[in-house]
Coordinates of C-alpha atoms in Angstrom, one line a residue:
M1 CA 0.0 -0.1 -0.2
E2 CA 2.9 2.4 0.8
H3 CA 4.3 1.7 -2.8
Y4 CA 0.9 2.2 -4.4
G5 CA 0.5 5.5 -2.4
Q6 CA 3.9 6.7 -3.8
L7 CA 3.0 5.7 -7.4
H8 CA -0.3 7.5 -6.9
R9 CA 1.5 10.7 -5.8
K10 CA 4.0 10.5 -8.8
I11 CA 1.3 10.2 -11.5
N12 CA -1.4 12.0 -10.0
H13 CA -1.5 14.4 -12.9
A14 CA -2.4 11.6 -15.1
W15 CA -4.1 9.2 -12.8
D16 CA -7.7 9.4 -14.5
L17 CA -6.1 8.5 -17.9
V18 CA -4.1 5.6 -16.6
V19 CA -7.2 4.2 -14.7
M20 CA -9.3 4.8 -17.9
Q21 CA -6.6 2.8 -20.1
A22 CA -6.4 0.1 -17.6
R23 CA -10.2 -0.5 -17.6
E24 CA -10.3 -0.6 -21.5
Q25 CA -7.4 -3.1 -21.6
L26 CA -9.1 -5.3 -18.9
R27 CA -12.6 -5.0 -20.9
A28 CA -10.7 -5.8 -24.2
A29 CA -8.8 -8.7 -22.7
K30 CA -12.2 -10.3 -21.2
Q31 CA -13.6 -10.1 -24.7
R32 CA -10.7 -12.1 -26.4
R33 CA -11.0 -15.9 -26.7
K34 CA -9.2 -18.2 -24.5
G35 CA -6.5 -19.1 -27.1
D36 CA -5.7 -15.5 -27.8
R37 CA -5.4 -14.7 -24.2
L38 CA -2.9 -17.5 -23.7
V39 CA -0.9 -16.5 -26.6
M40 CA -0.7 -12.6 -25.5
A41 CA 0.3 -13.7 -21.9
C42 CA 3.1 -15.9 -23.2
Q43 CA 4.2 -13.1 -25.4
E44 CA 4.2 -10.6 -22.4
Q45 CA 6.1 -13.0 -20.2
T46 CA 8.7 -13.7 -23.1
Y47 CA 9.1 -10.0 -23.7
W48 CA 10.0 -9.3 -20.2
L49 CA 12.0 -12.3 -19.6
V50 CA 14.1 -11.5 -22.6
N51 CA 14.2 -7.5 -22.1
R52 CA 14.0 -7.3 -18.3
P53 CA 15.0 -10.4 -16.6
P54 CA 14.5 -10.8 -12.8
P55 CA 17.5 -10.6 -10.5
G56 CA 19.6 -13.8 -10.7
V57 CA 18.0 -15.1 -13.8
P58 CA 20.6 -15.3 -16.9
S59 CA 20.0 -13.0 -19.7
V60 CA 19.7 -14.6 -23.0
L61 CA 21.0 -11.3 -24.6
E62 CA 24.2 -11.1 -22.7
Q63 CA 25.4 -14.7 -22.4
G64 CA 24.8 -18.0 -24.1
P65 CA 23.5 -21.2 -22.7
E66 CA 27.1 -22.7 -22.2
R67 CA 28.9 -19.8 -20.7
S68 CA 27.4 -20.3 -17.2
S69 CA 28.0 -24.1 -17.1
C70 CA 31.7 -24.0 -15.9
T71 CA 32.2 -24.7 -12.1
A72 CA 34.8 -23.4 -9.7
G73 CA 36.9 -26.6 -10.0
Q74 CA 36.9 -26.5 -13.9
A75 CA 37.4 -22.6 -14.6
R76 CA 40.7 -21.1 -13.8
M77 CA 40.2 -17.9 -11.8
S78 CA 41.9 -14.6 -13.0
P79 CA 43.5 -12.2 -10.5
Q80 CA 40.4 -10.2 -10.5
G81 CA 38.3 -13.1 -9.2
L82 CA 36.7 -13.7 -12.6
P83 CA 37.1 -17.0 -14.7
S84 CA 39.4 -16.5 -17.8
N85 CA 37.3 -18.9 -19.8
C86 CA 33.8 -17.7 -19.3
S87 CA 32.2 -14.3 -18.8
P88 CA 29.7 -14.8 -15.9
P89 CA 30.7 -17.1 -13.0
G90 CA 28.9 -20.2 -12.3
P91 CA 26.9 -20.9 -9.2
F92 CA 29.8 -22.2 -7.3
Q93 CA 32.2 -19.4 -8.2
T94 CA 33.1 -16.4 -6.0
K95 CA 31.3 -13.2 -7.0
N96 CA 33.3 -10.2 -5.8
I97 CA 32.7 -6.5 -6.0
D98 CA 34.3 -6.2 -9.6
F99 CA 31.6 -8.9 -10.7
Y100 CA 28.9 -6.8 -9.4
K101 CA 30.2 -3.8 -10.9
R102 CA 30.4 -5.3 -14.2
E103 CA 26.8 -6.5 -13.8
M104 CA 25.6 -3.1 -13.0
E105 CA 27.5 -1.7 -16.2
L106 CA 25.7 -4.5 -18.3
C107 CA 22.4 -3.5 -16.9
R108 CA 22.9 0.2 -17.6
K109 CA 23.8 -0.6 -21.2
A110 CA 20.7 -2.9 -21.5
L111 CA 18.6 -0.2 -20.1
G112 CA 19.7 2.2 -22.9
R113 CA 19.3 -0.2 -25.8
A114 CA 16.5 0.5 -28.1
R115 CA 13.8 -2.1 -27.9
V116 CA 11.1 -3.0 -30.7
K117 CA 8.1 -5.1 -29.9
S118 CA 7.5 -8.2 -31.8
S119 CA 4.0 -6.9 -33.0
V120 CA 5.7 -3.8 -34.5
C121 CA 8.3 -5.8 -36.5
L122 CA 5.5 -8.1 -37.6
E123 CA 3.5 -5.2 -38.8
A124 CA 6.4 -3.9 -40.7
Y125 CA 7.2 -7.1 -42.4
L126 CA 3.6 -7.5 -43.4
K127 CA 3.4 -4.1 -44.7
F128 CA 6.7 -4.8 -46.8
S129 CA 5.1 -8.0 -48.2
S130 CA 1.8 -6.6 -49.1
Q131 CA 3.7 -3.7 -50.9
R132 CA 6.2 -5.9 -52.6
E133 CA 4.0 -8.8 -53.6
P134 CA 2.7 -7.4 -57.0
H135 CA 6.2 -6.7 -58.0
D136 CA 7.4 -10.2 -57.2
P137 CA 7.8 -12.4 -60.4
I138 CA 7.5 -15.6 -58.3
M139 CA 4.3 -14.5 -56.4
S140 CA 2.4 -12.5 -59.0
G141 CA 3.9 -13.8 -62.4
C142 CA 5.8 -11.9 -65.2
L143 CA 3.5 -9.7 -67.0
P144 CA 2.5 -9.8 -69.9
G145 CA 4.3 -13.3 -70.0
N146 CA 7.2 -15.3 -68.5
P147 CA 10.0 -15.1 -71.2
W148 CA 11.8 -18.1 -69.5
V149 CA 9.0 -20.6 -70.1
T150 CA 7.4 -18.9 -73.2
D151 CA 8.6 -17.5 -76.6
D152 CA 7.0 -14.2 -75.7
D153 CA 9.9 -11.7 -75.1
T154 CA 7.4 -8.7 -74.5
Y155 CA 8.7 -8.5 -70.9
W156 CA 12.1 -7.5 -71.9
T157 CA 10.8 -5.0 -74.4
V158 CA 8.6 -3.2 -71.9
N159 CA 11.1 -3.4 -69.0
A160 CA 14.2 -2.4 -71.1
P161 CA 16.7 0.0 -69.4
S162 CA 15.6 2.9 -71.6
V163 CA 12.0 3.1 -72.8
A164 CA 9.8 5.9 -73.8
V165 CA 6.9 5.0 -71.5
P166 CA 7.6 2.8 -68.5
T167 CA 5.2 0.2 -66.8
K168 CA 2.9 1.2 -64.0
L169 CA 4.8 -1.3 -61.7
R170 CA 8.0 0.2 -62.5
V171 CA 6.8 3.6 -61.7
E172 CA 5.3 2.4 -58.4
R173 CA 8.6 0.9 -57.4
W174 CA 10.2 4.5 -57.5
G175 CA 8.0 5.3 -54.6
F176 CA 9.3 2.5 -52.5
S177 CA 12.7 4.1 -51.8
F178 CA 15.0 6.7 -53.0
Q179 CA 17.6 4.0 -54.0
E180 CA 14.8 2.3 -56.3
L181 CA 14.7 5.5 -58.1
L182 CA 18.3 5.9 -58.5
E183 CA 18.9 2.4 -59.7
D184 CA 16.4 2.7 -62.4
P185 CA 17.8 4.7 -65.6
V186 CA 14.4 5.8 -66.7
G187 CA 13.5 6.9 -62.9
R188 CA 16.8 8.9 -62.7
A189 CA 16.2 10.5 -65.9
H190 CA 12.8 11.7 -65.0
F191 CA 14.2 12.6 -61.5
M192 CA 16.8 14.8 -63.3
A193 CA 14.3 16.6 -65.4
F194 CA 12.2 17.3 -62.1
L195 CA 15.4 18.7 -60.4
G196 CA 15.9 20.8 -63.6
T197 CA 12.6 22.6 -62.8
E198 CA 13.8 23.3 -59.4
F199 CA 17.3 24.6 -60.5
S200 CA 19.1 21.7 -58.5
A201 CA 20.0 19.3 -61.2
E202 CA 23.7 19.8 -60.3
N203 CA 23.1 17.6 -57.2
L204 CA 22.1 14.3 -59.2
S205 CA 24.9 15.3 -61.7
F206 CA 27.5 15.3 -58.8
W207 CA 26.1 12.1 -57.5
E208 CA 26.4 10.4 -60.8
A209 CA 30.1 11.8 -61.3
C210 CA 30.9 10.3 -57.9
E211 CA 29.6 6.9 -58.9
E212 CA 31.4 7.0 -62.3
L213 CA 34.7 7.9 -60.1
R214 CA 34.0 5.1 -57.7
H215 CA 33.6 2.5 -60.4
G216 CA 35.8 3.8 -63.2
G217 CA 39.4 2.7 -64.1
Q218 CA 42.3 3.2 -61.7
A219 CA 44.4 5.0 -64.3
Q220 CA 41.9 7.8 -64.7
V221 CA 41.2 8.4 -60.9
R222 CA 43.5 11.4 -60.6
A223 CA 42.0 13.2 -63.7
M224 CA 38.4 12.4 -62.9
V225 CA 38.9 13.8 -59.3
D226 CA 40.2 16.9 -60.5
A227 CA 37.5 17.3 -63.3
V228 CA 34.6 16.7 -60.4
Y229 CA 36.4 19.1 -58.2
Q230 CA 36.7 21.8 -60.8
Q231 CA 33.1 21.4 -62.0
F232 CA 31.3 21.0 -58.7
L233 CA 33.3 21.9 -55.7
A234 CA 35.8 24.6 -56.7
P235 CA 35.0 28.2 -55.7
G236 CA 33.1 29.7 -58.7
A237 CA 32.5 26.3 -60.3
A238 CA 30.0 26.2 -63.2
R239 CA 27.9 24.0 -61.4
W240 CA 28.6 24.2 -57.8
V241 CA 26.9 22.1 -55.1
N242 CA 26.3 23.1 -51.6
I243 CA 28.0 21.0 -48.9
D244 CA 28.8 22.0 -45.1
S245 CA 32.2 23.3 -44.1
Q246 CA 33.2 20.1 -42.2
T247 CA 32.5 17.9 -45.2
M248 CA 34.3 20.4 -47.6
E249 CA 37.3 20.4 -45.2
R250 CA 37.6 16.4 -45.1
T251 CA 37.3 16.4 -48.9
L252 CA 40.0 19.0 -49.5
E253 CA 42.5 17.1 -47.0
G254 CA 41.7 13.9 -49.1
L255 CA 42.5 15.8 -52.5
H256 CA 46.3 16.0 -51.5
Q257 CA 46.3 12.2 -52.1
P258 CA 43.2 11.5 -54.4
H259 CA 41.7 8.0 -54.6
R260 CA 38.3 6.6 -55.8
Y261 CA 36.7 7.2 -52.3
V262 CA 38.0 10.6 -51.6
L263 CA 34.5 12.2 -52.4
D264 CA 32.3 9.9 -50.5
D265 CA 31.6 12.2 -47.7
A266 CA 30.5 14.8 -50.2
Q267 CA 28.5 12.4 -52.0
L268 CA 26.7 11.1 -48.9
H269 CA 25.9 14.8 -48.1
I270 CA 24.4 15.4 -51.5
Y271 CA 22.5 12.0 -51.4
M272 CA 20.9 12.6 -47.9
L273 CA 20.0 16.1 -49.1
M274 CA 18.2 14.8 -52.2
K275 CA 16.6 11.9 -50.1
K276 CA 15.2 14.1 -47.7
D277 CA 14.4 17.2 -49.6
S278 CA 13.9 16.6 -53.4
Y279 CA 12.8 13.1 -53.4
P280 CA 9.5 13.7 -51.3
R281 CA 8.7 16.7 -53.4
F282 CA 9.1 14.6 -56.5
L283 CA 6.7 11.9 -55.4
K284 CA 4.1 14.8 -54.6
S285 CA 4.7 16.5 -57.9
A286 CA 2.3 16.6 -60.9
A287 CA 5.1 15.1 -63.0
Y288 CA 5.2 11.9 -61.0
K289 CA 1.5 11.6 -61.0
D290 CA 1.5 12.2 -64.9
L291 CA 3.8 9.4 -65.1
L292 CA 1.6 7.1 -63.1
A293 CA -1.4 7.9 -65.1
E294 CA 0.2 7.6 -68.4
A295 CA 2.2 4.3 -67.5
V296 CA 1.8 1.1 -69.5
I297 CA -0.3 -1.5 -67.9
P298 CA 0.5 -4.9 -69.4
P299 CA -2.4 -7.3 -69.8
E300 CA -3.2 -9.3 -66.6
A301 CA -2.3 -13.1 -66.7
K302 CA -3.8 -15.7 -64.7
K303 CA -2.1 -16.0 -61.3
R304 CA -1.0 -19.1 -59.8
V305 CA 0.9 -20.3 -56.8
F306 CA 4.1 -21.1 -58.7
P307 CA 3.7 -19.1 -62.2
F308 CA 6.9 -20.7 -63.5
M309 CA 5.1 -24.2 -63.7
R310 CA 2.7 -22.9 -66.3
K311 CA 2.1 -25.3 -69.1
L312 CA 2.8 -24.0 -72.6
P313 CA -0.1 -23.5 -74.8
H314 CA 1.7 -24.8 -77.7
S315 CA 4.9 -26.9 -77.3
S316 CA 7.9 -25.8 -79.5
P317 CA 8.8 -28.4 -82.1
S318 CA 11.9 -30.2 -82.0
P319 CA 14.8 -28.8 -84.0
A320 CA 15.6 -32.2 -85.3
L321 CA 12.2 -32.5 -86.9
L322 CA 12.3 -29.0 -88.5
P323 CA 14.1 -30.1 -91.9
A324 CA 11.7 -33.2 -92.0
A325 CA 8.6 -31.0 -91.8
T326 CA 9.8 -28.5 -94.3
S327 CA 11.1 -31.0 -97.0
G328 CA 8.5 -33.8 -96.5
E329 CA 11.2 -36.3 -96.3
P330 CA 11.6 -38.8 -93.4
A331 CA 13.8 -37.7 -90.5
A332 CA 16.2 -40.6 -91.3
A333 CA 16.9 -39.4 -94.8
A334 CA 17.6 -36.0 -93.6
G335 CA 19.8 -37.1 -90.9
G336 CA 22.1 -39.3 -93.3
P337 CA 22.7 -43.0 -93.6
E338 CA 24.8 -43.2 -90.1
C339 CA 22.0 -41.9 -88.1
G340 CA 19.0 -43.6 -89.7
E341 CA 18.4 -46.2 -86.7
G342 CA 18.8 -43.4 -84.3
G343 CA 16.3 -41.1 -86.1
A344 CA 13.7 -44.0 -86.3

């Protein structure tokens, strides 16, 4: 009762809200089925055992199942009183003040560690799966047809690296993440056009120049570093990009001995600037909405559990029978006297 009174005084300003939430949770718990109540109770107990273990109970996050199995006779004690071959001492080992200091430090670190509930993780996985399912060739199939099991190569045509009008699924993928947009040549071209309307196309040009430097030849590294610096970073450059002073200082220090990764800090700064500033505006712009409206929608195919197991409507003829079909002669005559029996 004393602890209850202390708790009441500490949260007196929000006591009515706490009581209301507790009553709602109790009412919702009573309405659940017995199986759901058992599952939620096990989840709650497991969460607290893993994240806040009681005193004296081994923590599964800090030690493995075999580390506390060594006894005093088997373990060799160090001068500080701790065994040298296992981190936490066993039940028969001496626990001195250094051990408890170490335990307190581990508990402080555990309290500061970020935790994510399993329900939040599962919700994120479900959202990711439902978002990517229409774009997964195995789950939804290749539209308009699977070029690996049919003779229809339209899939390669509509999804070529450079097309006049991209597909709707392709344009939708640009909205998943900024990296998806940059990895698609068509999406990067449209994003470059959008940045041109905002007078910030030099940011994407600088990012592309850094990528070319990173993956280019070793012999051209010094010349490419100098060209990128003169075009984007030098005072009075024609396409000057805005980076902070600390990043500029680290970049200038690296230019004394140029290498292919010397501009990584500046590239990351521009990348985060485009991701947080220009990319959200691009997704909300009329240009992106027009792309979604004008995108090509391939004809729907019948969805199966395993699309790669679809049967061909017309099987391809054997190449060995093509000469016989065209000339009207038996296959044995077309194959020659030596393979007559094999053809038969």
